Short mmCIF file of C-alpha atoms and ligand atoms in Angstrom, two decimals:
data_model
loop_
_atom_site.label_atom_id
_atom_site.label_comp_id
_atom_site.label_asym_id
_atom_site.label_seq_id
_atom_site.Cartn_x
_atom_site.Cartn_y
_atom_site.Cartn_z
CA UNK R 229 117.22 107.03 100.36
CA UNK R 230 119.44 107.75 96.74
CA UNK R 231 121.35 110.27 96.20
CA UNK R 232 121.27 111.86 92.74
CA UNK R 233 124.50 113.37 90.82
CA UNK R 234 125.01 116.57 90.89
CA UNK R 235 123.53 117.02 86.93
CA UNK R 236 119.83 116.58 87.98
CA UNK R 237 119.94 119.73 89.37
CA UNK R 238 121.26 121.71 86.45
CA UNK R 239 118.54 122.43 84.09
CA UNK R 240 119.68 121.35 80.34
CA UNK R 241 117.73 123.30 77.72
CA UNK R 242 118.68 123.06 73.93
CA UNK R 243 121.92 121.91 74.97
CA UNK R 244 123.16 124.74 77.04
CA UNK R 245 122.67 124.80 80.76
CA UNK R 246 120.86 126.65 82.81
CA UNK R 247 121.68 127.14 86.63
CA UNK R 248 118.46 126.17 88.93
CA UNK R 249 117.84 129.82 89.69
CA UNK R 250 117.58 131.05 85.93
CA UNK R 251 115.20 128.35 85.84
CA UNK R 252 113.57 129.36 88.67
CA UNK R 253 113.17 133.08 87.96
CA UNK R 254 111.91 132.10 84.69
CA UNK R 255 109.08 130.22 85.98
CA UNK R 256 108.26 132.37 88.69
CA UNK R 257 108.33 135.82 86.49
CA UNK R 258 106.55 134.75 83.57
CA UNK R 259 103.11 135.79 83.33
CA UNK R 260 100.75 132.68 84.18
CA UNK R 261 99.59 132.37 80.82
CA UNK R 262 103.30 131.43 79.62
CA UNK R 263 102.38 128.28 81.58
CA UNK R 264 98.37 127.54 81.23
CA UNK R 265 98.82 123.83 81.87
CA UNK R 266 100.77 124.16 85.10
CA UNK R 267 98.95 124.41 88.33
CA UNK R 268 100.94 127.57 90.08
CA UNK R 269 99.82 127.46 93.80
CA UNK R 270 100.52 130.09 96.29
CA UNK R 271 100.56 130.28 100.15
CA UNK R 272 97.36 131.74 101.77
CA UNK R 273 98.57 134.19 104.13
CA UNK R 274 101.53 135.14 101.77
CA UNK R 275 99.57 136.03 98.89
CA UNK R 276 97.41 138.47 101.95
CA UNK R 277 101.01 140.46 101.91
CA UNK R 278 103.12 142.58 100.22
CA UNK R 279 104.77 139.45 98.28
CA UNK R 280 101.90 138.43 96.10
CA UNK R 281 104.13 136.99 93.45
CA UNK R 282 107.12 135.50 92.76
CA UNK R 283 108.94 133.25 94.32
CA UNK R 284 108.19 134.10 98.01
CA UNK R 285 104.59 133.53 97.64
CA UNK R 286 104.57 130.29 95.66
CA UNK R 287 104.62 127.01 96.85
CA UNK R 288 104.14 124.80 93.97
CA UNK R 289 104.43 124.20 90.36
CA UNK R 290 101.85 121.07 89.37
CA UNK R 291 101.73 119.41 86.39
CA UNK R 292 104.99 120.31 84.85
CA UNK R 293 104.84 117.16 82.67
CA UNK R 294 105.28 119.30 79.28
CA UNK R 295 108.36 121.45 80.60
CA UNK R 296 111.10 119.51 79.25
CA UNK R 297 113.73 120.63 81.50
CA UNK R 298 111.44 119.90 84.52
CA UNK R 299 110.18 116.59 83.44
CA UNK R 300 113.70 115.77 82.73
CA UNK R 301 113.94 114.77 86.45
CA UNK R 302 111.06 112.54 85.59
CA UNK R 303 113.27 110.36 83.61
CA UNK R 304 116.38 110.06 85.64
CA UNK R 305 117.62 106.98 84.85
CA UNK R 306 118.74 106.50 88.97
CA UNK R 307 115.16 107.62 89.65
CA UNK R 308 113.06 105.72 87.03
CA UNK R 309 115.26 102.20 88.03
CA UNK R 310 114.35 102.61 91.65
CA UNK R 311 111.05 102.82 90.79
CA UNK R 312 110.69 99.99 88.28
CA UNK R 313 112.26 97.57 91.08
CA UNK R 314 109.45 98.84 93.37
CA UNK R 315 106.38 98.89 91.12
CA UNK R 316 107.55 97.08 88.31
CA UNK R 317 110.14 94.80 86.09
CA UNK R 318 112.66 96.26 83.63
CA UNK R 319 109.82 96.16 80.80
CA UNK R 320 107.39 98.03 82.43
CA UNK R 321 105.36 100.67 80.90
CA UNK R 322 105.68 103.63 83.49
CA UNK R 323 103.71 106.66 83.81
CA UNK R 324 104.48 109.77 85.39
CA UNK R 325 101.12 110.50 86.67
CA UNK R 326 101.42 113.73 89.03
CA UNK R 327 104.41 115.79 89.22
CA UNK R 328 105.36 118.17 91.32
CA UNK R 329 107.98 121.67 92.41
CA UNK R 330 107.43 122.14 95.92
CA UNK R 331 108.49 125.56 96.96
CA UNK R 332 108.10 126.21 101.02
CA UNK R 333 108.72 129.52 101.34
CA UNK R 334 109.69 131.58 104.92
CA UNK R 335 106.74 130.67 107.11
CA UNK R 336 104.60 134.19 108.23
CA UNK R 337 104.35 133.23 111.32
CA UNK R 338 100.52 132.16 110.92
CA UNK R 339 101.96 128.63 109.85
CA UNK R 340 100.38 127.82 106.70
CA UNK R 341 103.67 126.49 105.41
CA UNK R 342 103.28 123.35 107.24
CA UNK R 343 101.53 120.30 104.96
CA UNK R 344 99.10 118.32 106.82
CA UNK R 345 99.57 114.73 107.56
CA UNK R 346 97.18 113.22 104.62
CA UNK R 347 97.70 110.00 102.27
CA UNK R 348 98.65 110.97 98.69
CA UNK R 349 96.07 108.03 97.22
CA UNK R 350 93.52 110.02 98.73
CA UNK R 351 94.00 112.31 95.17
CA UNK R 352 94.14 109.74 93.08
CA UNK R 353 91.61 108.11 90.46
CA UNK R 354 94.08 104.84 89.83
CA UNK R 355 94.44 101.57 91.64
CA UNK R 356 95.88 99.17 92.74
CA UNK R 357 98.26 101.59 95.34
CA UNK R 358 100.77 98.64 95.38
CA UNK R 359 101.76 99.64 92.08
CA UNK R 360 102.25 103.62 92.16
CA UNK R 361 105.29 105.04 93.65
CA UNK R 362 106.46 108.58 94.57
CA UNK R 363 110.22 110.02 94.29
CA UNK R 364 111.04 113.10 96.51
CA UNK R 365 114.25 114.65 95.69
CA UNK R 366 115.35 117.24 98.33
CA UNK R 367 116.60 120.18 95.65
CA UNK R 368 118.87 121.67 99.17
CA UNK R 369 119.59 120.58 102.71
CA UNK R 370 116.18 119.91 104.10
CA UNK R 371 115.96 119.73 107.82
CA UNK R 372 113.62 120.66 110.83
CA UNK R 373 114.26 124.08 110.75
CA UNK R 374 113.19 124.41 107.33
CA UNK R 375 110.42 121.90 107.37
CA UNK R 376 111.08 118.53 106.41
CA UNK R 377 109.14 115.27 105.77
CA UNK R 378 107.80 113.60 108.64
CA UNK R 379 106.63 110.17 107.82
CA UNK R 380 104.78 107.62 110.13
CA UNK R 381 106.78 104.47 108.98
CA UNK R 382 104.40 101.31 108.60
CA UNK R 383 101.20 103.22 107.40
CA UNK R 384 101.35 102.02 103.74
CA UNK R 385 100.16 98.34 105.19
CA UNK R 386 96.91 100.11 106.03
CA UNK R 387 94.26 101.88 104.09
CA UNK R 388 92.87 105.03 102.61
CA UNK R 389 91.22 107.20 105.65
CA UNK R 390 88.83 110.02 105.10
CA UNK R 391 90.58 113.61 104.34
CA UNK R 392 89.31 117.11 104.34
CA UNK R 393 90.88 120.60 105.93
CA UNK R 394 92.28 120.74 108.73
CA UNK R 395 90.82 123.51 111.44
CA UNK R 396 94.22 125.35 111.55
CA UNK R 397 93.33 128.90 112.82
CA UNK R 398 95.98 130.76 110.47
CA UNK R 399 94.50 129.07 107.29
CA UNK R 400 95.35 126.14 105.11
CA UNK R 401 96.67 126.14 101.24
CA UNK R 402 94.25 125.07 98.47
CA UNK R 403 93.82 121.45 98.34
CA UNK R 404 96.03 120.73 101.31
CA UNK R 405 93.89 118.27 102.89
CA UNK R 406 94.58 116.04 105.79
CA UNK R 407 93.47 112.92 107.48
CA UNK R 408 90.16 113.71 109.63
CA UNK R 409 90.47 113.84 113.60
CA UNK R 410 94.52 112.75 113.04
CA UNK R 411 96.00 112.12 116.57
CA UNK R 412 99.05 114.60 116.44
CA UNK R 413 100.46 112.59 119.19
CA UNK R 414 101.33 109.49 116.57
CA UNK R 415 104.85 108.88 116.37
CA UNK R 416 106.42 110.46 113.61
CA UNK R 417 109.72 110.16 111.97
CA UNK R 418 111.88 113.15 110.77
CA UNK R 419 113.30 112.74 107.01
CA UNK R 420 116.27 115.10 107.05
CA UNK R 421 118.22 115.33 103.77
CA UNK R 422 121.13 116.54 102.02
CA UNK R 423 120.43 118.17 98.52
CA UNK R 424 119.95 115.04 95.99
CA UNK R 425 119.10 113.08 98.26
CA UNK R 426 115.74 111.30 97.70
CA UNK R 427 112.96 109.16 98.97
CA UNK R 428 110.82 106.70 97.70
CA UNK R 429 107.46 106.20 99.13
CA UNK R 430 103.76 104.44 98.94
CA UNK R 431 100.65 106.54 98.19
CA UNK R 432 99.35 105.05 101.58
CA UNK R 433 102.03 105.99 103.76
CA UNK R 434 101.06 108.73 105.99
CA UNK R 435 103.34 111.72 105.71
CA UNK R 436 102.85 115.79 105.99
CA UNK R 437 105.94 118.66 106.75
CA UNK R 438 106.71 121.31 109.14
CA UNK R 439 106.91 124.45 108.85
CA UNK R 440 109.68 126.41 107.27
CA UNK R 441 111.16 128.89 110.14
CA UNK R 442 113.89 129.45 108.45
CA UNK R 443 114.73 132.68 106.29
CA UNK R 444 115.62 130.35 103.26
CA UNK R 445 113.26 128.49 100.53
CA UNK R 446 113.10 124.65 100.94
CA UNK R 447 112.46 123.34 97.47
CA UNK R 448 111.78 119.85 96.46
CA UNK R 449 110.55 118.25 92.98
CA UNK R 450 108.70 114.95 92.73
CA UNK R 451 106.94 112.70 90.72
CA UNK R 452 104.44 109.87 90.97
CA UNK R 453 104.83 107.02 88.95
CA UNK R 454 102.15 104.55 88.02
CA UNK R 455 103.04 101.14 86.37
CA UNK R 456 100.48 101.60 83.21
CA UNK R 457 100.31 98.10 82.67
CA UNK R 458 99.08 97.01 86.03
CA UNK R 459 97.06 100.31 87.62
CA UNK R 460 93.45 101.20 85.78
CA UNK R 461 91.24 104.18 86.29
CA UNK R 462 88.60 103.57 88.80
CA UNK R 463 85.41 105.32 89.55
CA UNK R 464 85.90 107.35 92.74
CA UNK R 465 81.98 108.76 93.01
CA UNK R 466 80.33 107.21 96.24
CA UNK R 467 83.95 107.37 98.03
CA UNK R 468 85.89 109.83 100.07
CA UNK R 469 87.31 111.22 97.28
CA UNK R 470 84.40 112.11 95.83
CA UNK R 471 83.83 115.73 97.32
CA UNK R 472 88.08 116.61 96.68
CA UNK R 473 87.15 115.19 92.82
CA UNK R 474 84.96 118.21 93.04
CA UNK R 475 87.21 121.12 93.96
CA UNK R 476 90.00 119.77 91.81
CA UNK R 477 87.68 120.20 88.68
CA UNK R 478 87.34 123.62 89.63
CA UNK R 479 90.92 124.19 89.70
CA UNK R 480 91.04 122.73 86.27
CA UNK R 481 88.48 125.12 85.49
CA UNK R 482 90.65 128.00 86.23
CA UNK R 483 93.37 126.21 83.91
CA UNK R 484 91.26 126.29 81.43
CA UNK R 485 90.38 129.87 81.43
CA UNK R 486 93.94 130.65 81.48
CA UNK R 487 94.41 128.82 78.47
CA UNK R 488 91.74 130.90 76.75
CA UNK R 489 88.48 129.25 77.45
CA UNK R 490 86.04 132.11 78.63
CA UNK R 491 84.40 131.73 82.71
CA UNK R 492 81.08 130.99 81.36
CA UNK R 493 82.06 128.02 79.34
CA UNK R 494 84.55 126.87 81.76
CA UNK R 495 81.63 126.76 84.58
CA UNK R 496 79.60 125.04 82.08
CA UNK R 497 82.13 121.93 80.97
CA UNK R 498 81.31 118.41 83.03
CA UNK R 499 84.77 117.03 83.93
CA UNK R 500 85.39 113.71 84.81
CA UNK R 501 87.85 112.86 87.58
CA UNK R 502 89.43 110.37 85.45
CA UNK R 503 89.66 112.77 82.59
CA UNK R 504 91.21 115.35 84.47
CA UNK R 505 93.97 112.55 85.64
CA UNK R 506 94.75 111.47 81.48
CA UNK R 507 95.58 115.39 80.94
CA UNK R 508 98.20 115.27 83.11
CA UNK R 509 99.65 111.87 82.37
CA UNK R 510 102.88 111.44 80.77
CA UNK R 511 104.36 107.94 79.76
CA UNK R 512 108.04 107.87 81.21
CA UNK R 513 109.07 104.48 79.37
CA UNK R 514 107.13 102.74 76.78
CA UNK R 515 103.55 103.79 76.17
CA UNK R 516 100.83 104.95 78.73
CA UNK R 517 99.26 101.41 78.12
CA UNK R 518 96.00 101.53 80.68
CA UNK R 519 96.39 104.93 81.91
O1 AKG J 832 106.96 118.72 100.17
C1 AKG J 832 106.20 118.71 101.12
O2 AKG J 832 106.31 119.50 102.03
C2 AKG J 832 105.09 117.69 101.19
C3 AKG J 832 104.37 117.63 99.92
C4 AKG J 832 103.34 116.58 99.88
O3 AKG J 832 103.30 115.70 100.67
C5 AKG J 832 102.33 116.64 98.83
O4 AKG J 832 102.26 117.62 98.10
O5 AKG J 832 101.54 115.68 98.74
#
């Protein structure tokens, strides 16, 4: 675990600052199209209630690689020097391949805030996993009670199992998939956190987060890195990933139609997976090399 300095969570735009919650508001109150390549996700049986929008109903901001203030956490010099001595040397070329604001707000009591215990390689077109890293900054204290990280330590030696939804009877958020028939009696490990604090993990390790039962957000931002010069795109049709491939390319779809591309054409484009991972890739240092 790192802890951060107190700057990374100041937002610095055109040289003045803005406090995290100006950021916040403005992300959360502009209208989606002020944002048409960022994935805004909100909680199913939130977005059933009074609080459709805003910042109780959302739980994450994706692909906030073009938002310079965001993606300035991307390039935190603690962050991106932890990473190079996992997945890299000092001259690596390193991409910032998925990033990510995680937002839990208050649970509704139907539990949908929780994240299912899945493998984060199971959404991704790149190999080899040895060389792809996440960072998870805790943006506040992050505990139990507002649903921390839980982690089953060793899993990262193993390999990719096969995902989909989980049967939870109060619903599950788009795209939160988790590992098929998981054995919730596995020993788990709690990752508690002061704000800045910050974990480093493999795309293999098997991790997920509780619920939030507290009356407070719990925000996080993260970002995985790839080291371009090492991972390539690989071909994911004929694998496990091959049906999530599918309802990812409709979200993209949707992304596009916010950005001005009419339903019928949307429906109409072939994506490929691979594609779909270049759009959001952002070289952190040097160039994006393979990826
Ligand atoms: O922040 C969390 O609660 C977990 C997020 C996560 O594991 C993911 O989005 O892949």
């Amino acid at each position: 675990m790192h802890t951060l300095g107190e700057g990374v969570l100041n937002w610095n735009k055109d040289g003045r600052v803005l406090t995290r919650d100006q950021k916040q508001c403005e992300i959360c109150e502009a209208p989606k199209s002020a944002f048409p390549e960022m994935t805004i996700m909100r909680d199913v049986s939130i977005a059933k209630s009074e609080f459709k929008a805003g910042e109780k109903a959302i739980t994450k901001l994706q692909d906030f690689q073009n938002d310079e203030v965001l993606f300035d956490y991307c390039r935190y010099p603690a962050v991106v020097d932890t990473i190079k001595d996992l997945i890299g040397v000092p001259t690596s070329n390193l991409t910032a391949m998925h990033t990510m604001l995680i937002n839990k707000p208050p649970d509704t009591g139907s539990l949908t805030s929780r994240h299912p215990m899945h493998q984060d390689l199971h959404y991704f077109p790149f190999r080899p996993a040895d060389f792809i890293a996440c960072a998870w900054t805790a943006m506040e204290v992050i505990n139990r009670a507002n649903g921390c990280l839980v982690v089953v330590p060793g899993t990262h030696k193993g390999h990719l199992l096969p995902h989909g939804y989980p049967k939870w009877e109060g619903g599950v958020n788009k795209a939160y998939h988790g590992i098929q028939d998981y054995d919730t009696s596995t020993p788990r490990t709690y990752v508690e956190m002061e704000a800045g604090d910050t974990v480093f993990f493999h795309p293999l390790l098997i991790h997920g987060s509780g619920a939030n039962r507290t009356a407070g957000f719990r925000k996080a931002i993260s970002c995985h890195y790839a080291n371009a010069d090492l991972c390539k795109y690989i071909d994911i049709k004929g694998t496990t990933q091959e049906e999530l491939s599918y309802e990812i390319a409709d979200i993209t779809r949707k992304k596009m139609q916010r950005a001005g591309i009419d339903a019928d054409s949307a429906k109409t484009i072939e994506l490929d997976y691979a594609d779909i991972w270049r759009a959001r890739a952002r070289a952190v240092t040097g160039s994006r090399a393979n990826l």
